Coordinates of N, CA, C and O and ligand atoms in Angstrom, one line a residue:
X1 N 104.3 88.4 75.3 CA 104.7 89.8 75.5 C 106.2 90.0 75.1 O 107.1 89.6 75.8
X2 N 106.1 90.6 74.0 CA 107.7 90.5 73.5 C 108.6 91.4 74.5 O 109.8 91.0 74.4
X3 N 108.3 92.4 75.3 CA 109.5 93.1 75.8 C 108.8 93.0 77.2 O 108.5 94.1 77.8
X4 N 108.6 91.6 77.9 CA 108.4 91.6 79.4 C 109.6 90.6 79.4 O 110.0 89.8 78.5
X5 N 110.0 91.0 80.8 CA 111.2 90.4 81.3 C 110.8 89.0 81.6 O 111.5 88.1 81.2
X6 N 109.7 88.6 82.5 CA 109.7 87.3 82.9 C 109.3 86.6 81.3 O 109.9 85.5 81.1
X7 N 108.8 86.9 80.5 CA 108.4 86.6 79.5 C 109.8 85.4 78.7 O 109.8 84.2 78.3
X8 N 110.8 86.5 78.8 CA 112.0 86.9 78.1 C 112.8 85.3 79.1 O 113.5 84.5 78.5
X9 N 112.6 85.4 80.4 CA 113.4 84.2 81.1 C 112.9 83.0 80.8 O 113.6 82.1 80.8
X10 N 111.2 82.8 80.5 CA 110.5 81.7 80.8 C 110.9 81.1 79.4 O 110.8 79.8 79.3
X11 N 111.3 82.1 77.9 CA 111.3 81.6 76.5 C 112.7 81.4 76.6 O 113.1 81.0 75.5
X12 N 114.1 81.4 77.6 CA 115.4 81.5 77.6 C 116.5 82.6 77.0 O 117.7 82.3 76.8
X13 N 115.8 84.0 76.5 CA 116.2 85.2 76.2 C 117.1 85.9 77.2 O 118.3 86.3 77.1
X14 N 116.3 86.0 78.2 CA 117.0 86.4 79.3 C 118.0 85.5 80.6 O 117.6 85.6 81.7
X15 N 118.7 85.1 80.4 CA 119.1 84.4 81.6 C 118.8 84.4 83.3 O 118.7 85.4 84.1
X16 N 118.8 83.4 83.5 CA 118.5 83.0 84.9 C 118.8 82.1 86.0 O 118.7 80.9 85.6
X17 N 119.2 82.2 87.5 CA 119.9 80.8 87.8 C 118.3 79.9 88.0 O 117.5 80.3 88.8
X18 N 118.1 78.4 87.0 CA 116.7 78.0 87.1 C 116.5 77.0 88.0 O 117.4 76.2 88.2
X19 N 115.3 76.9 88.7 CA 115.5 76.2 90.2 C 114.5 75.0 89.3 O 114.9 73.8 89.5
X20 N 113.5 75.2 88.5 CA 112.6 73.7 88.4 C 112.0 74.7 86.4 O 112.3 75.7 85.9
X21 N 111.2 73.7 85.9 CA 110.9 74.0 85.1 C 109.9 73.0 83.9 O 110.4 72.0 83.3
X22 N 108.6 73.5 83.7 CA 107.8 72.4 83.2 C 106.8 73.2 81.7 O 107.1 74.1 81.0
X23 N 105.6 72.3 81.7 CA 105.4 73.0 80.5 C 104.5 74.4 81.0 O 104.2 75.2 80.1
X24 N 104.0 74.7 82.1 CA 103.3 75.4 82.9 C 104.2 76.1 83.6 O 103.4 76.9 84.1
X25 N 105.4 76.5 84.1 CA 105.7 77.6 84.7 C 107.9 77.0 84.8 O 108.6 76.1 84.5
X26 N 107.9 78.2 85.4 CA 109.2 78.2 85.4 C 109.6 78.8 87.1 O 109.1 79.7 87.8
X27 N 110.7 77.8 87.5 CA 111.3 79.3 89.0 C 112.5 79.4 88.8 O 113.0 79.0 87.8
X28 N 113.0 80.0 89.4 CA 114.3 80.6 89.2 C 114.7 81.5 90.8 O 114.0 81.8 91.8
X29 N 115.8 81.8 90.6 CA 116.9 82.9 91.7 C 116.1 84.2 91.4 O 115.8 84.4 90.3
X30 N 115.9 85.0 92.4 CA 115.8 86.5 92.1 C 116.9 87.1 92.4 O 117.6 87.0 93.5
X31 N 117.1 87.8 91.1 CA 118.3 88.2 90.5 C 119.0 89.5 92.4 O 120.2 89.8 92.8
X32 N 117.4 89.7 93.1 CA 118.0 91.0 94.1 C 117.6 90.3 95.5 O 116.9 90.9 96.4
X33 N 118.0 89.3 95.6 CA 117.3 88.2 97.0 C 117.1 89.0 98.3 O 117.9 89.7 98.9
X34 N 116.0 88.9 98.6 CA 115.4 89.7 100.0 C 115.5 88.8 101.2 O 115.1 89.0 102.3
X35 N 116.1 87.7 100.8 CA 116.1 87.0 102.2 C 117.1 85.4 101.8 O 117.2 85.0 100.6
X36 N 117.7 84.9 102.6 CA 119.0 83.8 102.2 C 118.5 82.9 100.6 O 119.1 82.8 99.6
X37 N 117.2 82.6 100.9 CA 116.6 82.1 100.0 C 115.5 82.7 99.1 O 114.5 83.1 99.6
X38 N 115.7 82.7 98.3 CA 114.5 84.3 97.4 C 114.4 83.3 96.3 O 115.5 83.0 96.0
X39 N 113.7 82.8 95.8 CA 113.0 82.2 94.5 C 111.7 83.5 93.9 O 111.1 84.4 94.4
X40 N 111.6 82.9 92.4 CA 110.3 83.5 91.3 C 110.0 82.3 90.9 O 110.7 81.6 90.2
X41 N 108.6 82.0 91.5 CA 107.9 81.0 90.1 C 106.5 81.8 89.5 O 105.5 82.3 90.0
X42 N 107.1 81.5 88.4 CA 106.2 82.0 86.9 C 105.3 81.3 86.2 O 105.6 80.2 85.9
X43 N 104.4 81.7 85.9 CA 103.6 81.0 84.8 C 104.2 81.3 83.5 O 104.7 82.4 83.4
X44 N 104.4 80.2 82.2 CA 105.2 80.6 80.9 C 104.2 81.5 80.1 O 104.4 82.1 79.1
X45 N 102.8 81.5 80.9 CA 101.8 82.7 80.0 C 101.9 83.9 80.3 O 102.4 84.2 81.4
X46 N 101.6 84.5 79.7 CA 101.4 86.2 80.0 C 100.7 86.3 80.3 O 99.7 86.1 79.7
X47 N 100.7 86.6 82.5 CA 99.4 87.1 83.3 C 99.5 88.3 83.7 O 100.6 88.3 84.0
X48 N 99.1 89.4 83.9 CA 100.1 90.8 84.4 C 100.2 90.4 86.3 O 101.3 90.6 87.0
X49 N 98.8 89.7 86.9 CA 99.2 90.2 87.9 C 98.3 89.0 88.4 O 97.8 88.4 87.4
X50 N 97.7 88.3 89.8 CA 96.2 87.9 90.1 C 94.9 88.7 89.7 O 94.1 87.9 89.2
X51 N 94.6 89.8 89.9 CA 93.5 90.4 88.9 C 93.4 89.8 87.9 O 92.2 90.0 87.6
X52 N 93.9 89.3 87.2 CA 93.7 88.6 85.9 C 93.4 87.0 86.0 O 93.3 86.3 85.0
X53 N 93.4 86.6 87.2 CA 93.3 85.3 87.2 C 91.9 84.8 87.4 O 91.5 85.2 88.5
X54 N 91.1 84.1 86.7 CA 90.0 83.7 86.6 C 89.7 82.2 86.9 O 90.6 81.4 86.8
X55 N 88.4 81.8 87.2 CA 88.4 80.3 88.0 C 88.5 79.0 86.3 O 88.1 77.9 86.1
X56 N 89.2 80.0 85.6 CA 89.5 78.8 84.7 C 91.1 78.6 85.1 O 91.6 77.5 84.7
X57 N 91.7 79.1 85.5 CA 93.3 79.7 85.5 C 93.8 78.5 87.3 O 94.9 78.4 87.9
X58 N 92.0 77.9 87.9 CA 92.5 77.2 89.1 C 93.5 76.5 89.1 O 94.2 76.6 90.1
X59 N 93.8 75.6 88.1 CA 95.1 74.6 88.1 C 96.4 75.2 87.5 O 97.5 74.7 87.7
X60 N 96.4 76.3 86.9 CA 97.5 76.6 87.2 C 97.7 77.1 88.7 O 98.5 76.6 89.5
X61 N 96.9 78.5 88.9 CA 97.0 78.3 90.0 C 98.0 77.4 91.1 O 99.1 77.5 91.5
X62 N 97.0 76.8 91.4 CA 97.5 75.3 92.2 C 99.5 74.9 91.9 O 100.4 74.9 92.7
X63 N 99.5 74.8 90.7 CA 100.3 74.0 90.1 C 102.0 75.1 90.7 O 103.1 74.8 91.1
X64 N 101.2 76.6 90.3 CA 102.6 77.6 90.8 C 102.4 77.3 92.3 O 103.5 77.3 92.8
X65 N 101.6 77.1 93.2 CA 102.0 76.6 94.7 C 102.3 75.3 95.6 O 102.5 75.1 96.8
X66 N 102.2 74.4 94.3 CA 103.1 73.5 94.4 C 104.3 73.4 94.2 O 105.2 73.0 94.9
X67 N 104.3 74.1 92.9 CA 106.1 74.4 92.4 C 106.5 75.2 93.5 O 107.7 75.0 93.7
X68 N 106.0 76.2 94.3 CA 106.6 76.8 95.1 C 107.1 75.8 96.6 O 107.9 75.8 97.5
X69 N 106.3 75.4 96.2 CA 106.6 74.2 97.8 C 107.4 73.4 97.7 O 108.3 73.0 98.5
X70 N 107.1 72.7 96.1 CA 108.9 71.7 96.1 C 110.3 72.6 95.9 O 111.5 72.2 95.9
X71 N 109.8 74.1 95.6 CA 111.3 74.5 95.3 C 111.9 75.0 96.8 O 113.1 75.1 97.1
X72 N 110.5 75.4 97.7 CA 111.0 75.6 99.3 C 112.0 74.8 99.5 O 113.2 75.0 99.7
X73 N 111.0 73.2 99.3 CA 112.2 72.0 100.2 C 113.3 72.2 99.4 O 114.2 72.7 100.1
X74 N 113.7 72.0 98.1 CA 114.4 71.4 97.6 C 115.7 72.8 98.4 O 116.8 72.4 98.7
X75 N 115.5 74.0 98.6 CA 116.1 75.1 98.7 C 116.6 74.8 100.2 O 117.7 75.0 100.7
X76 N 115.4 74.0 100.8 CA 116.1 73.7 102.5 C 115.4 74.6 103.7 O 115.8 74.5 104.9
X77 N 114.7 75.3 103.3 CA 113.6 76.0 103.7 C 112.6 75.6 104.1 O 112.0 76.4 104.8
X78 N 112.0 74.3 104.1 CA 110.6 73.9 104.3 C 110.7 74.2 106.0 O 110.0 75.0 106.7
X79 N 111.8 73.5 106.5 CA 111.7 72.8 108.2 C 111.5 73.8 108.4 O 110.6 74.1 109.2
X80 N 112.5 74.8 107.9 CA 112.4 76.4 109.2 C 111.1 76.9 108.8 O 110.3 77.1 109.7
X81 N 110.7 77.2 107.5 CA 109.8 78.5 107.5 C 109.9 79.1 106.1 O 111.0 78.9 105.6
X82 N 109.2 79.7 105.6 CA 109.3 80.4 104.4 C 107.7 81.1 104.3 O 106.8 81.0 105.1
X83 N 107.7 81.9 103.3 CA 106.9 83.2 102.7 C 106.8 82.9 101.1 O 107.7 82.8 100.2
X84 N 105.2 83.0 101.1 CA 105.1 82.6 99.5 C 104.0 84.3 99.5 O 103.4 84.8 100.4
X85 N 104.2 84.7 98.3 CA 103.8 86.2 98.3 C 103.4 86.6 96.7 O 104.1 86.6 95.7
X86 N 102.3 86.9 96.9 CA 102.3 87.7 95.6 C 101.8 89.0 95.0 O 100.7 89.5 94.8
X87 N 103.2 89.4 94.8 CA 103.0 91.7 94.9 C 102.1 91.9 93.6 O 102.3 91.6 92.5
X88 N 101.0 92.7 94.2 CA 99.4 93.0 93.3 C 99.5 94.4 92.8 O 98.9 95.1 93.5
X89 N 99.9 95.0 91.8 CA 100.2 96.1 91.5 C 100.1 97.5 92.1 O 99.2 97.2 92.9
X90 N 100.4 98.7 92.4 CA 101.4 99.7 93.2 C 101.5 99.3 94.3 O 102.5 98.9 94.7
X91 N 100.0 99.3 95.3 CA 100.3 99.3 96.6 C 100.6 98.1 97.1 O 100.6 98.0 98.3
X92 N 100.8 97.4 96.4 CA 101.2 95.8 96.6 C 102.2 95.3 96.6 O 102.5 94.1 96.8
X93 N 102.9 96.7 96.0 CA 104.2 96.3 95.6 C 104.8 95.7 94.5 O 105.9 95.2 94.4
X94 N 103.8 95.9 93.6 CA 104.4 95.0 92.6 C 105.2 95.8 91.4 O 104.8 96.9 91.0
X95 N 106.4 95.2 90.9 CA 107.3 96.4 90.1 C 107.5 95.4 88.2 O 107.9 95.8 87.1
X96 N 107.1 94.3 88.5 CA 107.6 93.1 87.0 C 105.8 92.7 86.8 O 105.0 92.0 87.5
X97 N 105.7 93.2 85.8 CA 104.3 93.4 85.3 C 104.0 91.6 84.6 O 103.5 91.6 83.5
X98 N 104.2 90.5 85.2 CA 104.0 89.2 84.6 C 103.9 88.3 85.9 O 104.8 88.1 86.7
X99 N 102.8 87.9 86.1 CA 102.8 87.6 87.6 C 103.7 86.4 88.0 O 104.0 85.5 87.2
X100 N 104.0 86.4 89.5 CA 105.0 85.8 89.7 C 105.0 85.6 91.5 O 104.1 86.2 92.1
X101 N 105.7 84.8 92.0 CA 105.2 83.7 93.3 C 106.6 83.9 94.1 O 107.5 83.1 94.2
X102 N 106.5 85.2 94.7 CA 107.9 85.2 95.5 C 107.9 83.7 96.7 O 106.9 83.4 97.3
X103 N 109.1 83.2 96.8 CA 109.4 82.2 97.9 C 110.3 82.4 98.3 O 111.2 82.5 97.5
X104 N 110.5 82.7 100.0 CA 111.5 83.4 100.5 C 111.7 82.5 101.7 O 110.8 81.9 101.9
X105 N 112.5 82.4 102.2 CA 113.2 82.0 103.4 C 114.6 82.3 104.1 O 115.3 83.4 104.1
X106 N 114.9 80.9 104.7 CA 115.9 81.4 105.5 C 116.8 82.6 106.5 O 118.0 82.8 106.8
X107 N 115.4 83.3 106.7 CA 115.7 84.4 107.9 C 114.4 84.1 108.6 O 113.6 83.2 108.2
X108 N 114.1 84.8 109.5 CA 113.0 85.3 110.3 C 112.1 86.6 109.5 O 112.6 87.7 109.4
X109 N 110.8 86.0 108.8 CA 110.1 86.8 108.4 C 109.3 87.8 109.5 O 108.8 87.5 110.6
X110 N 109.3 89.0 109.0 CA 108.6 90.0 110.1 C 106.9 90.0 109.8 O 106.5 89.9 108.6
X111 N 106.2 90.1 110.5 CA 104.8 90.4 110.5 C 104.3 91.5 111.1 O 104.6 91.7 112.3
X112 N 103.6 92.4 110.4 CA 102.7 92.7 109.3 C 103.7 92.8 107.9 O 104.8 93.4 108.2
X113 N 103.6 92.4 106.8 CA 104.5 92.9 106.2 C 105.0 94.3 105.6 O 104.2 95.3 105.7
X114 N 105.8 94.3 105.3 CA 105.9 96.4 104.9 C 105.5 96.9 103.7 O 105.6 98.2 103.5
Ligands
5GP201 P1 107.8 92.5 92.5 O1 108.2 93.7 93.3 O2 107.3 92.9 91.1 O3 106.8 91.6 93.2 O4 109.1 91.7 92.3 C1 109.9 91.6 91.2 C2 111.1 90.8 91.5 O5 111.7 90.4 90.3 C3 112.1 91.5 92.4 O6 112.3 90.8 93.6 C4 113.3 91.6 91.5 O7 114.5 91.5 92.2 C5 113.1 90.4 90.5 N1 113.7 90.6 89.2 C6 113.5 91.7 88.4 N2 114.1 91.5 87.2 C7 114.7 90.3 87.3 C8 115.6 89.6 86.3 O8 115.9 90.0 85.2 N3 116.0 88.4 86.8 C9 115.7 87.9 88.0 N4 116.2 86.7 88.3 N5 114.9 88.5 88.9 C10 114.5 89.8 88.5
ZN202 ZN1 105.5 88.3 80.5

C-alpha cells in the first residue's frame, strides 16, 4: 500500500525508533506513547486490521505475539506487567489502517479498558 504509514516504516520510508525486526514483521516506539513503554509490532504485509486475518495467516499470527513478548522483556516490562492490544476498526479504536500489536507497559494498566 503505497500511502499507508506502517507500510512506509516497515519498507524504511518513514522513520522509526526500531525495537526488533525480521523477514515477517517489524516493532518499533510509538511515535505518541500511552504508557512508559509503548511499542508497534507489524506485519511487513498489508493487513488493514484482524478481520482480515484468516487461519492461513496462524503463524504469523503467533510470530507478532512472540515478537511482542521478546520486545516486552527486552523493554523491561515482562516482571511488572504489560498490555498487548489490538485496536479493530472505529469502535475499537483503531486510527492506522495496517494492523498492528500495541505493547504497553510500565504503569498500572486500568480495567475495563476505555
Ligand atoms: P491505533 O489507534 O490505530 O490502534 O493506533 C495507532 C498508533 O500508531 C497510535 O498509538 C499512534 O501514536 C501510532 N502512530 C501513528 N503514526 C505513527 C508514526 O508515523 N510513527 C510511529 N512510530 N507511530 C505512529
Ligand atoms: Zn500498510
Amino acid at each position: 500500500m503505497s500511502d499507508c504509514p506502517f507500510c512506509k516504516i516497515a519498507s524504511g520510508q518513514i522513520q522509526a525508533k526500531l525495537l526488533h525486526h525480521d523477514e515477517q514483521c517489524v516493532a518499533f516506539a510509538d511515535i505518541n506513547p500511552q504508557a512508559p513503554f509503548h511499542a508497534l509490532v507489524i506485519p511487513r504485509r498489508h493487513l488493514v486490521n484482524l478481520n482480515e486475518l484468516s487461519t492461513a495467516d496462524e503463524g504469523l499470527a503467533g510470530h507478532l505475539l512472540a515478537v511482542a513478548a521478546q520486545v516486552a522483556r527486552a523493554g523491561g516490562v515482562a516482571e511488572s506487567g504489560w498490555r498487548a492490544s489490538f485496536n479493530t476498526n472505529r469502535e475499537g479504536g483503531q486510527v492506522i489502517w495496517h494492523l498492528h500489536l500495541h505493547v504497553l507497559g510500565g504503569r498500572q494498566m486500568g480495567w475495563p479498558p476505555g
